[in-house]
Short mmCIF file of C-alpha atoms in Angstrom, two decimals:
data_model
loop_
_atom_site.label_atom_id
_atom_site.label_comp_id
_atom_site.label_asym_id
_atom_site.label_seq_id
_atom_site.Cartn_x
_atom_site.Cartn_y
_atom_site.Cartn_z
CA UNK A 2 9.71 -28.69 -20.56
CA UNK A 3 9.23 -32.20 -19.02
CA UNK A 4 11.76 -32.78 -16.83
CA UNK A 5 10.24 -31.92 -12.99
CA UNK A 6 7.44 -34.86 -14.41
CA UNK A 7 9.88 -36.94 -16.01
CA UNK A 8 11.99 -36.43 -11.91
CA UNK A 9 8.61 -37.80 -10.36
CA UNK A 10 7.90 -40.47 -12.48
CA UNK A 11 11.54 -42.32 -12.23
CA UNK A 12 10.75 -41.48 -8.22
CA UNK A 13 7.40 -43.80 -8.57
CA UNK A 14 9.54 -46.74 -10.90
CA UNK A 15 12.58 -46.56 -8.82
CA UNK A 16 10.65 -47.05 -5.91
CA UNK A 17 8.94 -50.33 -8.17
CA UNK A 18 12.15 -51.29 -9.20
CA UNK A 19 13.74 -52.20 -5.76
CA UNK A 20 10.73 -54.46 -5.12
CA UNK A 21 12.41 -57.68 -6.03
CA UNK A 22 8.06 -58.87 -5.82
CA UNK A 23 5.95 -56.46 -6.51
CA UNK A 24 1.58 -56.43 -5.67
CA UNK A 25 -1.22 -55.59 -6.38
CA UNK A 26 -1.10 -52.39 -3.52
CA UNK A 27 1.82 -51.93 -4.90
CA UNK A 28 0.98 -50.75 -8.47
CA UNK A 29 -2.16 -49.27 -7.08
CA UNK A 30 -0.05 -47.47 -5.22
CA UNK A 31 2.20 -46.45 -7.62
CA UNK A 32 -0.24 -45.81 -11.09
CA UNK A 33 -1.84 -43.13 -7.94
CA UNK A 34 1.19 -41.32 -7.96
CA UNK A 35 1.89 -41.26 -11.77
CA UNK A 36 -2.03 -40.04 -11.80
CA UNK A 37 -1.06 -37.10 -9.81
CA UNK A 38 2.59 -36.80 -11.38
CA UNK A 39 0.19 -36.05 -14.67
CA UNK A 40 -2.70 -33.94 -13.62
CA UNK A 41 0.31 -31.71 -12.11
CA UNK A 42 2.44 -31.80 -15.93
CA UNK A 43 -1.67 -30.38 -16.52
CA UNK A 44 -2.37 -33.21 -17.97
CA UNK A 45 -6.82 -33.28 -19.19
CA UNK A 46 -7.78 -35.28 -16.92
CA UNK A 47 -10.22 -37.67 -19.16
CA UNK A 48 -6.84 -38.41 -20.80
CA UNK A 49 -5.11 -39.44 -17.79
CA UNK A 50 -7.36 -41.65 -15.97
CA UNK A 51 -7.31 -43.37 -19.10
CA UNK A 52 -4.06 -43.39 -19.65
CA UNK A 53 -3.59 -44.54 -15.84
CA UNK A 54 -6.29 -47.17 -16.73
CA UNK A 55 -4.96 -49.59 -20.18
CA UNK A 56 -0.84 -49.66 -18.22
CA UNK A 57 -2.77 -51.15 -14.88
CA UNK A 58 -5.19 -53.32 -17.32
CA UNK A 59 -1.26 -54.40 -18.39
CA UNK A 60 0.60 -54.09 -15.07
CA UNK A 61 -1.86 -56.17 -12.75
CA UNK A 62 -1.00 -59.64 -15.33
CA UNK A 63 0.09 -62.70 -13.44
CA UNK A 64 2.84 -62.45 -16.36
CA UNK A 65 4.59 -59.06 -14.65
CA UNK A 66 3.37 -59.71 -11.42
CA UNK A 67 5.46 -62.68 -11.20
CA UNK A 68 8.31 -62.37 -13.34
CA UNK A 69 11.86 -62.43 -12.73
CA UNK A 70 12.04 -58.56 -12.30
CA UNK A 71 8.60 -57.31 -11.72
CA UNK A 72 9.37 -53.63 -11.82
CA UNK A 73 10.63 -53.84 -14.77
CA UNK A 74 8.28 -54.88 -17.23
CA UNK A 75 5.87 -51.97 -15.64
CA UNK A 76 8.01 -49.87 -16.86
CA UNK A 77 8.19 -51.09 -20.09
CA UNK A 78 4.64 -50.87 -20.53
CA UNK A 79 4.46 -47.47 -19.85
CA UNK A 80 6.93 -46.36 -22.62
CA UNK A 81 5.17 -47.93 -23.85
CA UNK A 82 1.55 -47.16 -23.38
CA UNK A 83 3.20 -43.54 -23.33
CA UNK A 84 4.24 -43.37 -26.64
CA UNK A 85 1.22 -44.81 -28.27
CA UNK A 86 -0.81 -41.64 -26.15
CA UNK A 87 1.42 -39.33 -27.34
CA UNK A 88 0.62 -40.72 -31.30
CA UNK A 89 2.51 -44.75 -31.65
CA UNK A 90 4.64 -44.68 -34.97
CA UNK A 91 5.55 -41.21 -36.17
CA UNK A 92 3.17 -38.79 -38.76
CA UNK A 93 4.75 -38.63 -41.57
CA UNK A 94 3.84 -35.24 -44.18
CA UNK A 95 1.42 -35.42 -46.85
CA UNK A 96 3.42 -33.77 -49.98
CA UNK A 97 1.51 -35.16 -52.76
CA UNK A 98 -0.56 -32.86 -55.64
CA UNK A 99 -1.35 -30.50 -55.47
CA UNK A 100 1.77 -29.81 -52.80
CA UNK A 101 -0.73 -27.60 -50.99
CA UNK A 102 0.48 -26.96 -46.88
CA UNK A 103 -1.87 -25.04 -44.94
CA UNK A 104 -0.74 -22.84 -41.69
CA UNK A 105 -3.63 -22.24 -38.84
CA UNK A 106 -3.68 -20.94 -35.16
CA UNK A 107 -4.07 -18.16 -32.62
CA UNK A 108 -1.53 -15.11 -33.01
CA UNK A 109 1.07 -16.27 -30.82
CA UNK A 110 1.53 -19.21 -31.23
CA UNK A 111 4.48 -19.11 -34.09
CA UNK A 112 2.94 -20.02 -37.15
CA UNK A 113 5.09 -17.26 -39.47
CA UNK A 114 8.45 -18.94 -37.32
CA UNK A 115 6.84 -22.60 -38.18
CA UNK A 116 5.81 -22.38 -42.20
CA UNK A 117 9.34 -20.90 -43.04
CA UNK A 118 10.91 -23.64 -40.47
CA UNK A 119 9.12 -25.68 -42.19
CA UNK A 120 10.25 -24.40 -45.35
CA UNK A 121 13.96 -24.74 -45.18
CA UNK A 122 13.39 -28.92 -44.12
CA UNK A 123 11.95 -29.51 -47.36
CA UNK A 124 14.04 -27.54 -49.32
CA UNK A 125 16.58 -29.57 -46.78
CA UNK A 126 14.67 -32.84 -48.10
CA UNK A 127 15.29 -31.80 -51.73
CA UNK A 128 12.11 -29.57 -52.07
CA UNK A 129 11.31 -26.56 -53.61
CA UNK A 130 8.83 -25.14 -51.24
CA UNK A 131 7.39 -21.11 -51.83
CA UNK A 132 5.55 -19.64 -48.68
CA UNK A 133 2.70 -17.86 -49.23
CA UNK A 134 2.00 -14.76 -46.43
CA UNK A 135 -2.33 -14.61 -46.57
CA UNK A 136 -2.23 -12.96 -43.05
CA UNK A 137 -4.06 -9.47 -44.52
CA UNK A 138 -4.47 -8.36 -40.82
CA UNK A 139 -1.31 -8.06 -40.14
CA UNK A 140 0.62 -6.40 -42.11
CA UNK A 141 3.97 -6.44 -39.93
CA UNK A 142 3.45 -10.58 -40.27
CA UNK A 143 3.65 -10.30 -44.11
CA UNK A 144 6.93 -8.44 -43.75
CA UNK A 145 7.58 -11.08 -41.12
CA UNK A 146 7.73 -13.86 -43.61
CA UNK A 147 9.45 -12.37 -46.30
CA UNK A 148 12.60 -11.94 -44.00
CA UNK A 149 12.43 -15.34 -43.05
CA UNK A 150 12.27 -16.79 -47.50
CA UNK A 151 15.10 -14.97 -47.55
CA UNK A 152 17.05 -16.00 -44.56
CA UNK A 153 16.78 -19.45 -46.47
CA UNK A 154 15.92 -18.21 -49.51
CA UNK A 155 12.94 -19.64 -49.84
CA UNK A 156 10.55 -17.79 -52.71
CA UNK A 157 7.50 -15.77 -50.51
CA UNK A 158 4.49 -14.93 -52.10
CA UNK A 159 3.91 -10.66 -50.39
CA UNK A 160 -0.72 -10.04 -52.03
CA UNK A 161 -0.68 -6.04 -51.74
CA UNK A 162 -0.72 -3.76 -49.39
CA UNK A 163 -4.78 -2.02 -49.13
CA UNK A 164 -6.18 -6.38 -50.07
CA UNK A 165 -8.71 -7.78 -47.84
CA UNK A 166 -10.29 -10.58 -49.19
CA UNK A 167 -7.79 -13.71 -48.34
CA UNK A 168 -9.57 -15.78 -51.62
CA UNK A 169 -8.23 -12.90 -53.83
CA UNK A 170 -4.34 -12.84 -52.00
CA UNK A 171 -4.76 -16.70 -52.93
CA UNK A 172 -5.67 -16.63 -56.38
CA UNK A 173 -2.59 -14.21 -57.13
CA UNK A 174 -1.20 -17.01 -55.12
CA UNK A 175 -1.61 -19.82 -57.54
CA UNK A 176 -0.89 -16.77 -60.49
CA UNK A 177 2.83 -15.90 -59.12
CA UNK A 178 3.00 -19.72 -58.58
CA UNK A 179 2.89 -20.57 -62.24
CA UNK A 180 5.73 -18.05 -63.02
CA UNK A 181 8.24 -18.73 -59.31
CA UNK A 182 7.76 -22.64 -60.00
CA UNK A 183 8.83 -24.98 -57.23
CA UNK A 184 7.55 -27.91 -55.86
CA UNK A 185 5.42 -27.03 -52.65
CA UNK A 186 3.20 -23.82 -51.49
CA UNK A 187 3.88 -23.21 -47.94
CA UNK A 188 0.51 -21.17 -46.55
CA UNK A 189 1.44 -18.58 -43.20
CA UNK A 190 -2.57 -17.50 -43.27
CA UNK A 191 -4.20 -15.41 -40.09
CA UNK A 192 -4.30 -15.79 -36.47
CA UNK A 193 -6.54 -13.88 -33.64
CA UNK A 194 -5.94 -13.70 -30.40
CA UNK A 195 -9.27 -15.97 -29.95
CA UNK A 196 -10.79 -18.40 -31.87
CA UNK A 197 -13.88 -16.74 -33.89
CA UNK A 198 -16.70 -16.61 -36.04
CA UNK A 199 -15.30 -14.71 -38.94
CA UNK A 200 -11.58 -16.07 -38.23
CA UNK A 201 -13.23 -20.21 -38.21
CA UNK A 202 -15.03 -18.92 -41.54
CA UNK A 203 -12.00 -17.20 -44.00
CA UNK A 204 -9.87 -20.91 -43.09
CA UNK A 205 -13.00 -23.47 -44.10
CA UNK A 206 -13.52 -20.95 -47.22
CA UNK A 207 -9.74 -21.19 -47.91
CA UNK A 208 -9.70 -24.22 -47.04
CA UNK A 209 -12.75 -25.45 -49.19
CA UNK A 210 -10.76 -23.16 -52.93
CA UNK A 211 -7.53 -24.79 -51.93
CA UNK A 212 -8.13 -28.17 -51.08
CA UNK A 213 -4.47 -28.38 -49.13
CA UNK A 214 -3.12 -32.13 -48.81
CA UNK A 215 -2.14 -30.97 -45.04
CA UNK A 216 -3.95 -28.06 -43.03
CA UNK A 217 -1.45 -28.24 -40.04
CA UNK A 218 -2.70 -26.67 -36.66
CA UNK A 219 0.45 -24.68 -34.84
CA UNK A 220 -0.11 -24.56 -31.30
CA UNK A 221 2.46 -23.66 -27.94
CA UNK A 222 3.08 -26.04 -25.63
CA UNK A 223 3.41 -23.81 -23.18
CA UNK A 224 -0.46 -22.38 -22.67
CA UNK A 225 -1.61 -26.21 -21.29
CA UNK A 226 -4.97 -26.92 -21.21
CA UNK A 227 -6.38 -24.06 -23.37
CA UNK A 228 -4.02 -25.94 -25.70
CA UNK A 229 -6.28 -28.82 -25.93
CA UNK A 230 -9.53 -26.33 -26.10
CA UNK A 231 -8.26 -24.30 -29.23
CA UNK A 232 -6.93 -27.57 -31.16
CA UNK A 233 -10.25 -28.92 -30.39
CA UNK A 234 -12.41 -26.00 -31.81
CA UNK A 235 -9.67 -25.56 -35.33
CA UNK A 236 -10.93 -29.33 -34.96
CA UNK A 237 -14.08 -29.53 -34.98
CA UNK A 238 -13.61 -26.84 -38.26
CA UNK A 239 -11.38 -27.43 -40.42
CA UNK A 240 -11.00 -31.43 -40.11
CA UNK A 241 -6.94 -30.76 -39.17
CA UNK A 242 -4.16 -33.21 -40.51
CA UNK A 243 -1.54 -31.95 -38.05
CA UNK A 244 -0.32 -30.05 -35.32
CA UNK A 245 3.38 -28.52 -35.21
CA UNK A 246 4.25 -28.04 -31.66
CA UNK A 247 6.15 -25.16 -30.02
CA UNK A 248 8.20 -23.94 -27.82
CA UNK A 249 9.50 -27.46 -26.11
CA UNK A 250 12.78 -26.44 -25.40
CA UNK A 251 10.26 -23.90 -22.55
CA UNK A 252 9.97 -24.94 -18.93
CA UNK A 253 6.40 -24.98 -19.25
CA UNK A 254 4.48 -28.41 -17.14
CA UNK A 255 4.53 -30.24 -20.72
CA UNK A 256 0.60 -31.91 -20.95
CA UNK A 257 -0.57 -29.60 -23.43
CA UNK A 258 1.68 -32.63 -25.34
CA UNK A 259 0.23 -35.40 -23.39
CA UNK A 260 -2.49 -34.80 -23.95
CA UNK A 261 -3.95 -33.63 -27.17
CA UNK A 262 -2.90 -36.80 -29.91
CA UNK A 263 -6.09 -38.44 -27.75
CA UNK A 264 -7.59 -35.15 -27.71
CA UNK A 265 -8.48 -34.26 -30.97
CA UNK A 266 -7.26 -37.76 -32.63
CA UNK A 267 -5.08 -36.09 -35.15
CA UNK A 268 -0.79 -36.25 -34.55
CA UNK A 269 1.73 -33.88 -33.26
CA UNK A 270 3.66 -33.87 -37.40
CA UNK A 271 6.55 -31.47 -35.65
CA UNK A 272 8.12 -29.67 -33.64
CA UNK A 273 9.79 -26.76 -32.27
CA UNK A 274 12.10 -26.66 -29.75
CA UNK A 275 13.56 -23.71 -29.75
CA UNK A 276 13.82 -19.92 -31.65
CA UNK A 277 16.16 -20.79 -34.69
CA UNK A 278 14.82 -21.64 -38.20
CA UNK A 279 17.31 -25.31 -37.78
CA UNK A 280 15.38 -25.91 -33.73
CA UNK A 281 12.70 -27.68 -35.10
CA UNK A 282 12.21 -31.68 -36.20
CA UNK A 283 9.48 -34.66 -37.17
CA UNK A 284 7.62 -36.01 -33.85
CA UNK A 285 8.42 -39.32 -33.16
CA UNK A 286 6.58 -40.26 -29.55
CA UNK A 287 8.66 -43.24 -28.64
CA UNK A 288 11.53 -40.59 -28.57
CA UNK A 289 9.45 -37.98 -26.20
CA UNK A 290 8.56 -40.95 -24.16
CA UNK A 291 12.19 -42.35 -23.75
CA UNK A 292 13.38 -38.48 -22.48
CA UNK A 293 10.63 -37.93 -20.70
CA UNK A 294 11.12 -41.51 -18.42
CA UNK A 295 15.35 -40.48 -18.45
CA UNK A 296 15.62 -42.97 -21.29
CA UNK A 297 17.14 -40.15 -23.61
CA UNK A 298 16.70 -39.77 -27.26
CA UNK A 299 20.56 -41.34 -28.85
CA UNK A 300 19.05 -41.60 -32.14
CA UNK A 301 17.57 -38.05 -32.16
CA UNK A 302 21.75 -37.51 -31.26
CA UNK A 303 22.92 -39.20 -32.99
CA UNK A 304 20.72 -38.10 -36.41
CA UNK A 305 21.15 -33.66 -35.32
CA UNK A 306 25.00 -34.95 -35.37
CA UNK A 307 24.88 -36.23 -39.01
CA UNK A 308 22.61 -32.66 -40.42
CA UNK A 309 25.20 -30.50 -38.73
CA UNK A 310 28.79 -32.26 -38.89
CA UNK A 311 31.04 -32.97 -41.61
CA UNK A 312 32.40 -36.59 -41.92
CA UNK A 313 35.45 -35.39 -43.08
CA UNK A 314 36.34 -33.12 -40.47
CA UNK A 315 35.15 -35.16 -37.63
CA UNK A 316 37.41 -37.94 -39.17
CA UNK A 317 40.10 -34.95 -39.46
CA UNK A 318 39.08 -34.54 -35.32
CA UNK A 319 40.11 -37.94 -34.15
CA UNK A 320 42.78 -38.90 -35.99
CA UNK A 321 44.55 -35.80 -35.06
CA UNK A 322 42.86 -36.72 -31.47
CA UNK A 323 44.54 -39.13 -31.67
CA UNK A 324 47.28 -38.79 -32.45
CA UNK A 325 47.89 -36.51 -29.78
CA UNK A 326 48.00 -33.45 -32.37
CA UNK A 327 45.48 -31.67 -30.99
CA UNK A 328 45.57 -27.88 -30.92
CA UNK A 329 43.78 -24.96 -29.97
CA UNK A 330 42.44 -24.39 -34.02
CA UNK A 331 41.45 -27.87 -33.62
CA UNK A 332 39.55 -26.95 -29.59
CA UNK A 333 37.69 -23.81 -31.79
CA UNK A 334 36.36 -26.33 -34.05
CA UNK A 335 35.06 -28.90 -32.44
CA UNK A 336 32.95 -26.35 -29.87
CA UNK A 337 31.90 -24.45 -33.11
CA UNK A 338 30.97 -28.30 -34.35
CA UNK A 339 29.00 -28.59 -31.00
CA UNK A 340 27.23 -25.24 -31.36
CA UNK A 341 25.65 -26.46 -34.47
CA UNK A 342 24.03 -28.77 -32.48
CA UNK A 343 22.06 -26.43 -30.43
CA UNK A 344 22.06 -25.47 -27.41
CA UNK A 345 24.07 -28.24 -24.64
CA UNK A 346 21.76 -28.76 -22.34
CA UNK A 347 19.50 -30.01 -25.21
CA UNK A 348 21.72 -31.87 -26.08
CA UNK A 349 22.29 -33.72 -22.45
CA UNK A 350 19.30 -34.01 -21.93
CA UNK A 351 19.00 -36.80 -24.71
CA UNK A 352 21.33 -39.59 -23.31
CA UNK A 353 20.15 -42.33 -21.76
CA UNK A 354 20.57 -40.93 -18.05
CA UNK A 355 20.97 -37.21 -18.29
CA UNK A 356 17.03 -36.14 -19.36
CA UNK A 357 16.49 -34.86 -16.04
CA UNK A 358 19.60 -35.17 -13.52
CA UNK A 359 18.23 -32.52 -11.18
CA UNK A 360 20.47 -28.86 -10.82
CA UNK A 361 21.09 -30.55 -14.90
CA UNK A 362 22.56 -26.80 -16.80
CA UNK A 363 25.22 -25.19 -19.09
CA UNK A 364 26.03 -21.73 -18.21
CA UNK A 365 26.43 -20.39 -22.35
CA UNK A 366 28.32 -16.84 -20.79
CA UNK A 367 30.68 -19.01 -19.88
CA UNK A 368 31.87 -20.72 -22.73
CA UNK A 369 31.52 -17.85 -24.78
CA UNK A 370 34.04 -16.25 -23.07
CA UNK A 371 36.10 -20.02 -23.46
CA UNK A 372 35.53 -19.01 -27.13
CA UNK A 373 36.51 -15.19 -26.25
CA UNK A 374 40.08 -16.45 -25.44
CA UNK A 375 41.07 -18.51 -27.86
CA UNK A 376 39.88 -15.92 -30.18
CA UNK A 377 41.85 -13.90 -28.68
CA UNK A 378 44.92 -15.43 -30.00
CA UNK A 379 46.49 -15.52 -32.85
CA UNK A 380 47.18 -18.15 -35.15
CA UNK A 381 50.91 -19.64 -34.11
CA UNK A 382 49.82 -19.54 -30.72
CA UNK A 383 46.26 -21.94 -31.72
CA UNK A 384 48.85 -23.91 -33.14
CA UNK A 385 51.88 -23.69 -31.04
CA UNK A 386 49.98 -23.50 -26.96
CA UNK A 387 53.30 -24.49 -25.65
CA UNK A 388 54.94 -20.50 -26.10
CA UNK A 389 51.32 -19.55 -24.35
CA UNK A 390 54.42 -17.23 -21.68
CA UNK A 391 53.32 -15.06 -18.78
CA UNK A 392 53.25 -12.11 -21.79
CA UNK A 393 50.70 -13.49 -23.52
CA UNK A 394 48.01 -14.20 -21.49
CA UNK A 395 47.80 -11.48 -20.15
CA UNK A 396 47.72 -9.94 -24.15
CA UNK A 397 44.41 -12.56 -24.58
CA UNK A 398 43.31 -11.55 -20.84
CA UNK A 399 42.45 -8.22 -22.21
CA UNK A 400 41.39 -8.93 -25.25
CA UNK A 401 39.48 -11.72 -24.13
CA UNK A 402 37.00 -9.07 -21.33
CA UNK A 403 38.30 -12.04 -18.59
CA UNK A 404 41.02 -12.06 -16.18
CA UNK A 405 44.86 -14.26 -16.92
CA UNK A 406 43.23 -16.69 -14.45
CA UNK A 407 41.12 -18.02 -16.72
CA UNK A 408 43.25 -18.21 -19.36
CA UNK A 409 45.16 -20.19 -17.53
CA UNK A 410 42.08 -22.61 -16.41
CA UNK A 411 41.36 -23.30 -19.86
CA UNK A 412 45.20 -23.65 -21.33
CA UNK A 413 46.19 -26.03 -18.20
CA UNK A 414 42.84 -27.66 -18.77
CA UNK A 415 44.04 -28.29 -22.45
CA UNK A 416 47.07 -29.48 -21.26
CA UNK A 417 45.92 -32.54 -19.31
CA UNK A 418 43.44 -32.97 -21.98
CA UNK A 419 46.42 -33.54 -25.43
CA UNK A 420 48.32 -35.72 -22.19
CA UNK A 421 45.49 -37.51 -22.01
CA UNK A 422 45.12 -38.16 -25.46
CA UNK A 423 49.27 -39.02 -25.39
CA UNK A 424 48.84 -41.31 -23.54
CA UNK A 425 46.19 -43.09 -24.63
CA UNK A 426 47.57 -43.31 -28.14
CA UNK A 427 51.38 -45.12 -26.06
CA UNK A 428 48.55 -47.87 -24.36
CA UNK A 429 47.51 -48.16 -27.77
CA UNK A 430 50.07 -48.80 -29.57
CA UNK A 431 51.17 -51.19 -26.88
CA UNK A 432 48.40 -52.88 -26.46
CA UNK A 433 49.05 -53.74 -30.17
CA UNK A 434 53.29 -54.23 -29.92
CA UNK A 435 51.65 -57.06 -27.29
CA UNK A 436 49.37 -58.73 -29.76
CA UNK A 437 51.81 -58.12 -32.30
CA UNK A 438 54.40 -61.06 -29.85
CA UNK A 439 51.43 -63.62 -29.31
#
């Protein structure tokens, strides 16, 4: 989402870092470009203006202008201010008594899916969530929530099909909770195509009745400045406690995410980074700031790896790589580990310097074809790649819907990797022997 903005900002900072000395005129020229880049990214005009003013106020200080690396100092100031603009420290979820979370938002923003994603996350954290369907306007939303709840093994309350009074449905839900158990309830509410008086009044009555600890507004990051307007309306009516921003993996300009915190004074608490139920994470402002500026998010990458990869599997693969006994079964296991962590383009974007590399893309079709080739091998062929003769490769090509050339290329690259691992192992042994000789 922020690749275009990131590229422009990095160009500006690259130019600044190229100057041995920086004058106030240099800073003014750079900030003009930054303000333009923010406006082009759909950041609210007043937010962009105030932000640039704060950066300038700190950047023209004598300490910065006379420092040895003024360009780097300004990048640091910009990073700090961008983190503050996005909310500063991460805002944790309030899960105190009576353990109720109200999910609100417009139709199409991803409300129902976000409710299920949040339930999945809380369950992983050791809680026992319930999902409660209170969207009486759309029966399909109730069915959708029930299906999602089944996928993540979380109980779901479904109101009577003929019920049209949301408060009566909420009373029935609380009675159901007493029977179902659980220690936190997530209420999915009705939305509209736009904010209207009946919707707001219904949600106000529901909030007064439930007295939830959290009222989380779900907004679609791809809808630009309209998102800021929606958030303002909901906040004025309900005093929301936080925001869930969806579709952060899209290619929209992303200005809403940068404007939201300052306009509403409410934190972004979670972001949806894809359609799958596990593509949902707490929002950490400084990490997003780092990614926008091309600094990556190594901490986030490590956390994602720790969440999806079993330590024993990683240690076993490392041992095989070190001993050069790596085979196609291990290759397949490693491949699946990486796929579990999410789209590879997203993972590369978390590495410093890779987030805004022009033309960076991963051909998912090619990855699937590679996986199909390995899966078309017999168990013996995967264990003993050396037996892959011409006849076997032709059969594998037919079975995987690929060409013999593609099979040959994969086997050749695999052999090169094994040789590299073997040579690395020999080198380490040789260095160890040399160490003992000393």
